[in-house]
mmCIF file of C-alpha atoms in Angstrom:
data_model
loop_
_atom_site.group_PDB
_atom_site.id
_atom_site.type_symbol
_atom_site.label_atom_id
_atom_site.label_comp_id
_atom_site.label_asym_id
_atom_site.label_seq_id
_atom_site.Cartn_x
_atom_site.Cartn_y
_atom_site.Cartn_z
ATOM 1 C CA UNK A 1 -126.144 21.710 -23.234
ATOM 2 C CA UNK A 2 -123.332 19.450 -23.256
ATOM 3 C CA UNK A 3 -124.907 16.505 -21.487
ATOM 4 C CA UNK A 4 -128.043 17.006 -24.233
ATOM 5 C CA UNK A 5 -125.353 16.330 -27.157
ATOM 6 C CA UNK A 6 -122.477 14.134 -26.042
ATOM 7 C CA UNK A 7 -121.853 10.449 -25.838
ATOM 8 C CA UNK A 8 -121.819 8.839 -22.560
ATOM 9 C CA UNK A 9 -119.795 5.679 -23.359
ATOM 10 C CA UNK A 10 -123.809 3.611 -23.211
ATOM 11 C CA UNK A 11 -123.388 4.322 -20.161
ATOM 12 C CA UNK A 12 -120.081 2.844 -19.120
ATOM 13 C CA UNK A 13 -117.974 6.324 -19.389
ATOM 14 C CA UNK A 14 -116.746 7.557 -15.747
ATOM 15 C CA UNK A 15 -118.857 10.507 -14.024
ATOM 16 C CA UNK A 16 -115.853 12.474 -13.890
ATOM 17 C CA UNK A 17 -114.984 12.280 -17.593
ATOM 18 C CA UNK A 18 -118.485 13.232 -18.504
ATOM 19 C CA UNK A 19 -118.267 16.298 -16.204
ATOM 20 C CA UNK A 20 -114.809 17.058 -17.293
ATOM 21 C CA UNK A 21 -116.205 16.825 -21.002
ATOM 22 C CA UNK A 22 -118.499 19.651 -19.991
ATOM 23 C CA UNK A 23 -116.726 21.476 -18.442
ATOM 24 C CA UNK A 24 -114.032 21.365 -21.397
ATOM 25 C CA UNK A 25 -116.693 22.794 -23.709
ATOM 26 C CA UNK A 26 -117.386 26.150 -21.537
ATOM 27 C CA UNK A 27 -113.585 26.337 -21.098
ATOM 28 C CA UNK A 28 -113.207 26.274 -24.806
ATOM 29 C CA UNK A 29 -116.063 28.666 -25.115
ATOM 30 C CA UNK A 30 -114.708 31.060 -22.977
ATOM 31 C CA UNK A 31 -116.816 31.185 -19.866
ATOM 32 C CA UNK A 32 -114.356 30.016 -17.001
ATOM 33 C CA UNK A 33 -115.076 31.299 -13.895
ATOM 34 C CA UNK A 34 -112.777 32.924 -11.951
ATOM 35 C CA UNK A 35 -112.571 30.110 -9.156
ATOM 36 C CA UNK A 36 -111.372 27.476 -11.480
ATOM 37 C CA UNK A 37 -107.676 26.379 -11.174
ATOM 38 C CA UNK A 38 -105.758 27.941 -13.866
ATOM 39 C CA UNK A 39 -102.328 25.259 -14.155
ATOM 40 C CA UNK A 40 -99.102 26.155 -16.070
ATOM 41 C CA UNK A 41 -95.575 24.842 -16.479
ATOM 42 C CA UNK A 42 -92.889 26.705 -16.867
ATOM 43 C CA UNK A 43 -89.793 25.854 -17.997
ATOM 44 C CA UNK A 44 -86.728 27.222 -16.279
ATOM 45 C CA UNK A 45 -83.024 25.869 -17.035
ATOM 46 C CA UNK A 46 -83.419 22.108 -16.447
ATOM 47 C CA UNK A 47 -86.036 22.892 -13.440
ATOM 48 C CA UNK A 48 -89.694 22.541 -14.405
ATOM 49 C CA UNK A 49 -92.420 24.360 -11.870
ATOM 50 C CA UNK A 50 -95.709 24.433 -12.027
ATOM 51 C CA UNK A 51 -97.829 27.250 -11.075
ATOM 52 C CA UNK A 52 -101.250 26.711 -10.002
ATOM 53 C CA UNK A 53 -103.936 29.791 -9.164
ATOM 54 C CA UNK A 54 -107.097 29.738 -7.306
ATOM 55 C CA UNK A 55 -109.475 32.283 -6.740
ATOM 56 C CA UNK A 56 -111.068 31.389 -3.592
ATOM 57 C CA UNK A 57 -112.717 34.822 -3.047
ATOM 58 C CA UNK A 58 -113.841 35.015 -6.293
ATOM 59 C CA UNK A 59 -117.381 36.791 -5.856
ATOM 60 C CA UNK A 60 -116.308 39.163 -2.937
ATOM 61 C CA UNK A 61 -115.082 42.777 -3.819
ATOM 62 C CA UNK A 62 -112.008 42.018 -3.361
ATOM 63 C CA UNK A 63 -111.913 38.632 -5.610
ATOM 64 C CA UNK A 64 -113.877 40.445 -8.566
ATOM 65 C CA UNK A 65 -110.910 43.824 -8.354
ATOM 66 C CA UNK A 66 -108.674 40.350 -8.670
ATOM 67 C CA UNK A 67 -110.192 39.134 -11.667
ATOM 68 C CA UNK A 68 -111.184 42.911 -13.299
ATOM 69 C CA UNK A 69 -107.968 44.474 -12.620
ATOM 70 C CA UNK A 70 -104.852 41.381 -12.446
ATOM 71 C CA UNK A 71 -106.175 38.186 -13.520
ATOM 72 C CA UNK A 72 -105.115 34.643 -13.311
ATOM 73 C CA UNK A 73 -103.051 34.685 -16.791
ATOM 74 C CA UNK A 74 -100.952 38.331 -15.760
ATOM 75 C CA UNK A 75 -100.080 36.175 -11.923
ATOM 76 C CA UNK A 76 -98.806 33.496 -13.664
ATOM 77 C CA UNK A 77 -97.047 35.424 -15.722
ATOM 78 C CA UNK A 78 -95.557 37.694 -12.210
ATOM 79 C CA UNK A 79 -94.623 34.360 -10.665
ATOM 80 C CA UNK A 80 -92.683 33.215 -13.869
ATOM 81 C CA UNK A 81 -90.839 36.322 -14.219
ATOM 82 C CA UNK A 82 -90.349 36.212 -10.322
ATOM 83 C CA UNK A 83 -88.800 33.069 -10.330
ATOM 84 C CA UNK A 84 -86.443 33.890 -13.332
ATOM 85 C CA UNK A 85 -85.746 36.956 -11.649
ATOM 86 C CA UNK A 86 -84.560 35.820 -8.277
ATOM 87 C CA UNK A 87 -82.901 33.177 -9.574
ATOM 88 C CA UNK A 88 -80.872 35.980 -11.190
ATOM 89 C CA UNK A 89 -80.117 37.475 -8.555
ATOM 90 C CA UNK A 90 -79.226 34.427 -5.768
ATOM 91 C CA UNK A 91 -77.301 32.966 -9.090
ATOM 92 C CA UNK A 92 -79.473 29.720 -8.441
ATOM 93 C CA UNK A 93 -78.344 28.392 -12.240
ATOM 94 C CA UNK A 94 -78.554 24.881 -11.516
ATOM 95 C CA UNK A 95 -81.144 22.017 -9.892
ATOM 96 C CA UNK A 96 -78.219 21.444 -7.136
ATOM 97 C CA UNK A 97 -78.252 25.259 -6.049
ATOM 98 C CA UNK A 98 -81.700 25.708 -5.162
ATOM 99 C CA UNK A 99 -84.529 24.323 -3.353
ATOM 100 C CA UNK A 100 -87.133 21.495 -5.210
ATOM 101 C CA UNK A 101 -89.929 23.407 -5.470
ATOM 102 C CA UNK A 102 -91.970 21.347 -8.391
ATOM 103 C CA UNK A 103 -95.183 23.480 -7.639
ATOM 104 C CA UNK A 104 -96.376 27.013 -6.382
ATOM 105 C CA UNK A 105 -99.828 27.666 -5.412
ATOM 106 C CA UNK A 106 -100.690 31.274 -5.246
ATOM 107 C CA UNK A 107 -104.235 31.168 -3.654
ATOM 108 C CA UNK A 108 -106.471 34.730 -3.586
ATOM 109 C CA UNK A 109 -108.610 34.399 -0.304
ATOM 110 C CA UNK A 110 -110.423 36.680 2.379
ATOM 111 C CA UNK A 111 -107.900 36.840 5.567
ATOM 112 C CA UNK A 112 -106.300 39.464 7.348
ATOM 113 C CA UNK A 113 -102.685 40.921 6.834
ATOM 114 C CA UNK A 114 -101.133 41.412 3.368
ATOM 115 C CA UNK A 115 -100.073 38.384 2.105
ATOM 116 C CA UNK A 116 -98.067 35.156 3.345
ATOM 117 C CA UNK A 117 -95.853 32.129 2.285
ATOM 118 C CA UNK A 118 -95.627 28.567 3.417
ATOM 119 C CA UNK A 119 -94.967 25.496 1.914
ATOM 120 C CA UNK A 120 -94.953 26.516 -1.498
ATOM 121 C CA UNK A 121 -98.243 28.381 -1.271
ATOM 122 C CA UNK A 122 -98.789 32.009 -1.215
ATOM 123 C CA UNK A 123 -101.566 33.710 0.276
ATOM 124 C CA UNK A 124 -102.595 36.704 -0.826
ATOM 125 C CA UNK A 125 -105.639 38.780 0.970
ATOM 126 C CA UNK A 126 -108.711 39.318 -1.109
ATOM 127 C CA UNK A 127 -109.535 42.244 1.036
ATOM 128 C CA UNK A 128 -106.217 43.877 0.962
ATOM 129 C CA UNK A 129 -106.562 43.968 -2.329
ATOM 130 C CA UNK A 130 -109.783 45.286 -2.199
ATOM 131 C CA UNK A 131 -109.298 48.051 -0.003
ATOM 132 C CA UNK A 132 -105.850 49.043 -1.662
ATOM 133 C CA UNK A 133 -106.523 52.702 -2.980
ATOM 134 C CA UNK A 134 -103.692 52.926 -5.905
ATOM 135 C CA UNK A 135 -102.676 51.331 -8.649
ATOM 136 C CA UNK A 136 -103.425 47.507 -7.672
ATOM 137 C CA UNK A 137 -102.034 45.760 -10.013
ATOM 138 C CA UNK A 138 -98.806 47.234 -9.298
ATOM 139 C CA UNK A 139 -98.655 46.771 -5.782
ATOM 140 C CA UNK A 140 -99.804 42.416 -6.115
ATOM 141 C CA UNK A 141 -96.965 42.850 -8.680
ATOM 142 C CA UNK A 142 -94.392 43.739 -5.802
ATOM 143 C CA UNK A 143 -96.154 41.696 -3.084
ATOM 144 C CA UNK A 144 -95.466 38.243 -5.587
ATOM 145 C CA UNK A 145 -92.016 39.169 -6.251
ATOM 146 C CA UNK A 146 -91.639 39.762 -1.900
ATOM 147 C CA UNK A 147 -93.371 36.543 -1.407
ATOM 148 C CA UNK A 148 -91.677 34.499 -4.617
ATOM 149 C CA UNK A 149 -88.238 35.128 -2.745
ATOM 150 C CA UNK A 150 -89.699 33.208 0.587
ATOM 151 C CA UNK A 151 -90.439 29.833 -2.134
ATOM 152 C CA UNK A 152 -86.765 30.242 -3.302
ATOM 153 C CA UNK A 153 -84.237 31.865 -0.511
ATOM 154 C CA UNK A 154 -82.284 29.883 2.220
ATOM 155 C CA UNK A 155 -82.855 30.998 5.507
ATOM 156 C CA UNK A 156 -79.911 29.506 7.674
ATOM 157 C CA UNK A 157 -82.029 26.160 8.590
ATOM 158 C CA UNK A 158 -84.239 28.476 10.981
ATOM 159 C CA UNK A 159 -81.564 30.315 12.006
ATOM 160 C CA UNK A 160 -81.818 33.424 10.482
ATOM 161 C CA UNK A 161 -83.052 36.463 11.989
ATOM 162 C CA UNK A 162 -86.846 36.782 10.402
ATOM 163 C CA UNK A 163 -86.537 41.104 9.877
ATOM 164 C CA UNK A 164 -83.334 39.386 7.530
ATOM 165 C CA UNK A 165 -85.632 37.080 6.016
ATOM 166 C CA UNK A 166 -88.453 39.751 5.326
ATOM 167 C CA UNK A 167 -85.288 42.271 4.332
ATOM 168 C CA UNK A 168 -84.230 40.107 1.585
ATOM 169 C CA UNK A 169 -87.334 39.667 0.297
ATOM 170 C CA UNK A 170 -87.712 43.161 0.084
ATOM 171 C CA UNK A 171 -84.433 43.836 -1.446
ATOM 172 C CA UNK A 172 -85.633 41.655 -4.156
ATOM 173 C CA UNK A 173 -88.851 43.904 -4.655
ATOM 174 C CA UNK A 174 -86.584 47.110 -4.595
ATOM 175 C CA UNK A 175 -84.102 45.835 -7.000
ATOM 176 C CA UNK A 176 -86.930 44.618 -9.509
ATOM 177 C CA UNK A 177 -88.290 48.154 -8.993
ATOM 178 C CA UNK A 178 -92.160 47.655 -7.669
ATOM 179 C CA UNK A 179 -91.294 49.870 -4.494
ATOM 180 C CA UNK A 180 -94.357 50.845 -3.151
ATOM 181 C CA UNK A 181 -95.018 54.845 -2.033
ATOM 182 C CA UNK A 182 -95.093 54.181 2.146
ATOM 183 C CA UNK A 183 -91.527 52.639 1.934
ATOM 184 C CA UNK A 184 -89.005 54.546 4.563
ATOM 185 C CA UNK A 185 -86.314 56.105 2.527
ATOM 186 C CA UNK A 186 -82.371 55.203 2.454
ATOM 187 C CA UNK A 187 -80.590 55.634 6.089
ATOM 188 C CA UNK A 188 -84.349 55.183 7.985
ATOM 189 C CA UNK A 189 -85.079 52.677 10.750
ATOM 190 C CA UNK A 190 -83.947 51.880 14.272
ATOM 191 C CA UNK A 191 -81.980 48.374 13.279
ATOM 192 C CA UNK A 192 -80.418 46.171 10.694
ATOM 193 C CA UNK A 193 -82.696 43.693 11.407
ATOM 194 C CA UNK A 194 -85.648 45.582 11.722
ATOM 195 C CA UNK A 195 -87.035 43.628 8.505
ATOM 196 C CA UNK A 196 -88.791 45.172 5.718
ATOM 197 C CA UNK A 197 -88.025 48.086 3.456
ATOM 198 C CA UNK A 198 -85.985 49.075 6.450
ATOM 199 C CA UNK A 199 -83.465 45.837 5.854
ATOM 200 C CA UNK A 200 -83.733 45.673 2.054
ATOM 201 C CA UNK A 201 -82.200 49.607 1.821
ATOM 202 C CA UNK A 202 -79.424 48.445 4.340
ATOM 203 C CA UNK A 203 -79.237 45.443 1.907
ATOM 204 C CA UNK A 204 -79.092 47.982 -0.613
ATOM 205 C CA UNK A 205 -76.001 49.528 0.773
ATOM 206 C CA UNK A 206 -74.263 46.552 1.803
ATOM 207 C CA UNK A 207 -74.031 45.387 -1.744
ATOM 208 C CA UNK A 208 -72.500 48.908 -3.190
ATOM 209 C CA UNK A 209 -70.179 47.708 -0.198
ATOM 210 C CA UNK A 210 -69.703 44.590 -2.081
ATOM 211 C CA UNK A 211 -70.736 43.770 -5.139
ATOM 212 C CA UNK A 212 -72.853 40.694 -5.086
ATOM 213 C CA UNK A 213 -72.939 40.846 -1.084
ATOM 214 C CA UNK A 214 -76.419 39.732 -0.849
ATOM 215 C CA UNK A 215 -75.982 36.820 -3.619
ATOM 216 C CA UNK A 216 -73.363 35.567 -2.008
ATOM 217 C CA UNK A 217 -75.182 36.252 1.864
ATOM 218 C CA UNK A 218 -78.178 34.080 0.706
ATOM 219 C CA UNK A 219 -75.536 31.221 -0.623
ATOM 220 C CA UNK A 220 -74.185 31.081 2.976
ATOM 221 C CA UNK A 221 -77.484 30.994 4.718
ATOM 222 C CA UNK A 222 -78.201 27.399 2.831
ATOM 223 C CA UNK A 223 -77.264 25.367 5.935
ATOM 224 C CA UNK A 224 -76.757 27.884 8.608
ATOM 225 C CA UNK A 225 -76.843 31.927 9.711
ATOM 226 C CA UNK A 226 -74.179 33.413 11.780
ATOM 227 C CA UNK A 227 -73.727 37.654 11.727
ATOM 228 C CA UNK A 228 -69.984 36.811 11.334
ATOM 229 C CA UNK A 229 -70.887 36.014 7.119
ATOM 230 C CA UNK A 230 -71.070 40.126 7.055
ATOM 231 C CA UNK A 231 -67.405 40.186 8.002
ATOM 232 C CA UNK A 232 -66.596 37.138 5.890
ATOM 233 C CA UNK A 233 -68.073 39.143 3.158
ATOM 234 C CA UNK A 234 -67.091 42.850 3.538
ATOM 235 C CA UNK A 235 -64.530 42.794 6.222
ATOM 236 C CA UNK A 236 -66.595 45.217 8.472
ATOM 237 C CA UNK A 237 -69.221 43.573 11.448
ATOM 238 C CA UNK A 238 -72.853 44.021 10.830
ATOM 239 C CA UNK A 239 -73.087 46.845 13.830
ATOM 240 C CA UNK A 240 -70.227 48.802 12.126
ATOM 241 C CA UNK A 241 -71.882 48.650 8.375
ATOM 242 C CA UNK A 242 -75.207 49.902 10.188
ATOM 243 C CA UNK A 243 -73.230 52.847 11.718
ATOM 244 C CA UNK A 244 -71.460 53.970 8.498
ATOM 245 C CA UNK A 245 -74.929 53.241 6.486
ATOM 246 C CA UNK A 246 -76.769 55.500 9.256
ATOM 247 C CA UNK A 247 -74.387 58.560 9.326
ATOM 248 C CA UNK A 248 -74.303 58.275 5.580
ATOM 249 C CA UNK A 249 -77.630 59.484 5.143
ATOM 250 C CA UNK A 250 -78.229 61.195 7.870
ATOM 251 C CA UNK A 251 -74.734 63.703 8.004
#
């Protein structure tokens, strides 16, 4: 109905302005459908990023529980608080302490797995979400804090063990408190490294170790990763905190 009413310039207005004017007018009205981009800046410290959603599965089961049951304007929300939040705890308080990241795309599409991270886009699976049985919205909650910490950690140039990587993201999504019900308990696990919930509690007890361990762990993995930074930081080799940590909890 917007094409019946508006002006068209006579008829020397671009085709994508016209469209655009359209499309403004359901936008206004209310009717957006879920695939549309939703775009928002954010204002952190001096650091601007902007957050940009898609819906790509947006008619699929698991792209309608999206829409019914989280919805573009609670994710953006998640990833602002994420950010925030991890830049809390890395104490990333300045442009010159972590990574340019102008833009995150979070992007809700049918693929396999849980969710994923690269180059400043997250992937989350439509049918993950569809086929998760308990509270949903809680659970995407803790997956964009996990996958928030990938846009904004170091990870020792590539050097870095990945079940460290994974474990710190974790730790992040224990510490914030969306810890999901098929996490292994404290003291579980066959390695430090194993990754996971299995790093993030060992994570967990490093830092009553050392107040601010993993902080100051992520600051050291900027431009390298050697295990020596757990004796730099607690005194103790990684092996011998993973022996003390296992024989706490299970004595």
């Amino acid at each position: 109905m917007t094409h019946i009413w508006q002006w068209k310039g006579n008829p020397q207005a671009l085709g994508g302005l016209i469209e655009g004017i359209d499309d403004y007018v359901r936008l206004k009205a209310g009717h957006a459908p879920s695939h549309w981009w939703a775009r928002e800046r954010v204002i952190g410290c001096t650091h601007a990023v902007e957050y940009t959603i898609t819906n790509k599965a947006g008619t699929t089961p698991g792209g309608l529980r999206f829409t019914n049951q989280i919805g573009l304007n609670y994710s953006r929300q998640t990833l602002n608080s994420a950010t925030s939040f991890i830049w809390r705890i890395f104490q990333q308080n300045t442009d010159a302490s972590r990574k340019k990241v102008p833009r995150v795309t979070l992007i809700i599409e049918n693929l396999s797995g849980i969710s994923y991270t690269v180059s400043g886009e997250i992937h989350v699976s439509a049918n993950y979400i569809q086929d998760y049985s308990g509270d949903v919205k809680r659970e995407i909650t803790g997956v964009l804090y996990h996958e928030m910490t990938h846009i904004w950690q170091w990870d020792g140039n590539g050097q870095a063990p990945e079940g460290l990587i994974e474990g710190i993201a974790d730790y992040v999504r224990l510490k914030v408190g969306y810890v999901p019900s098929h996490w292994v308990g404290p003291g579980k696990g066959d390695s430090w490294y194993e990754g996971y919930d299995v790093t993030a509690r060992f994570l967990d007890y490093c830092n009553s170790q050392r107040n601010g361990f993993v902080t100051e762990l992520n600051k050291k993995m900027r431009n390298g990763y050697n295990d020596n930074f757990f004796v730099v930081l607690t005194g103790k080799t990684v092996e011998q905190l993973w022996r003390e940590y296992k024989a706490k909890y299970n004595s």
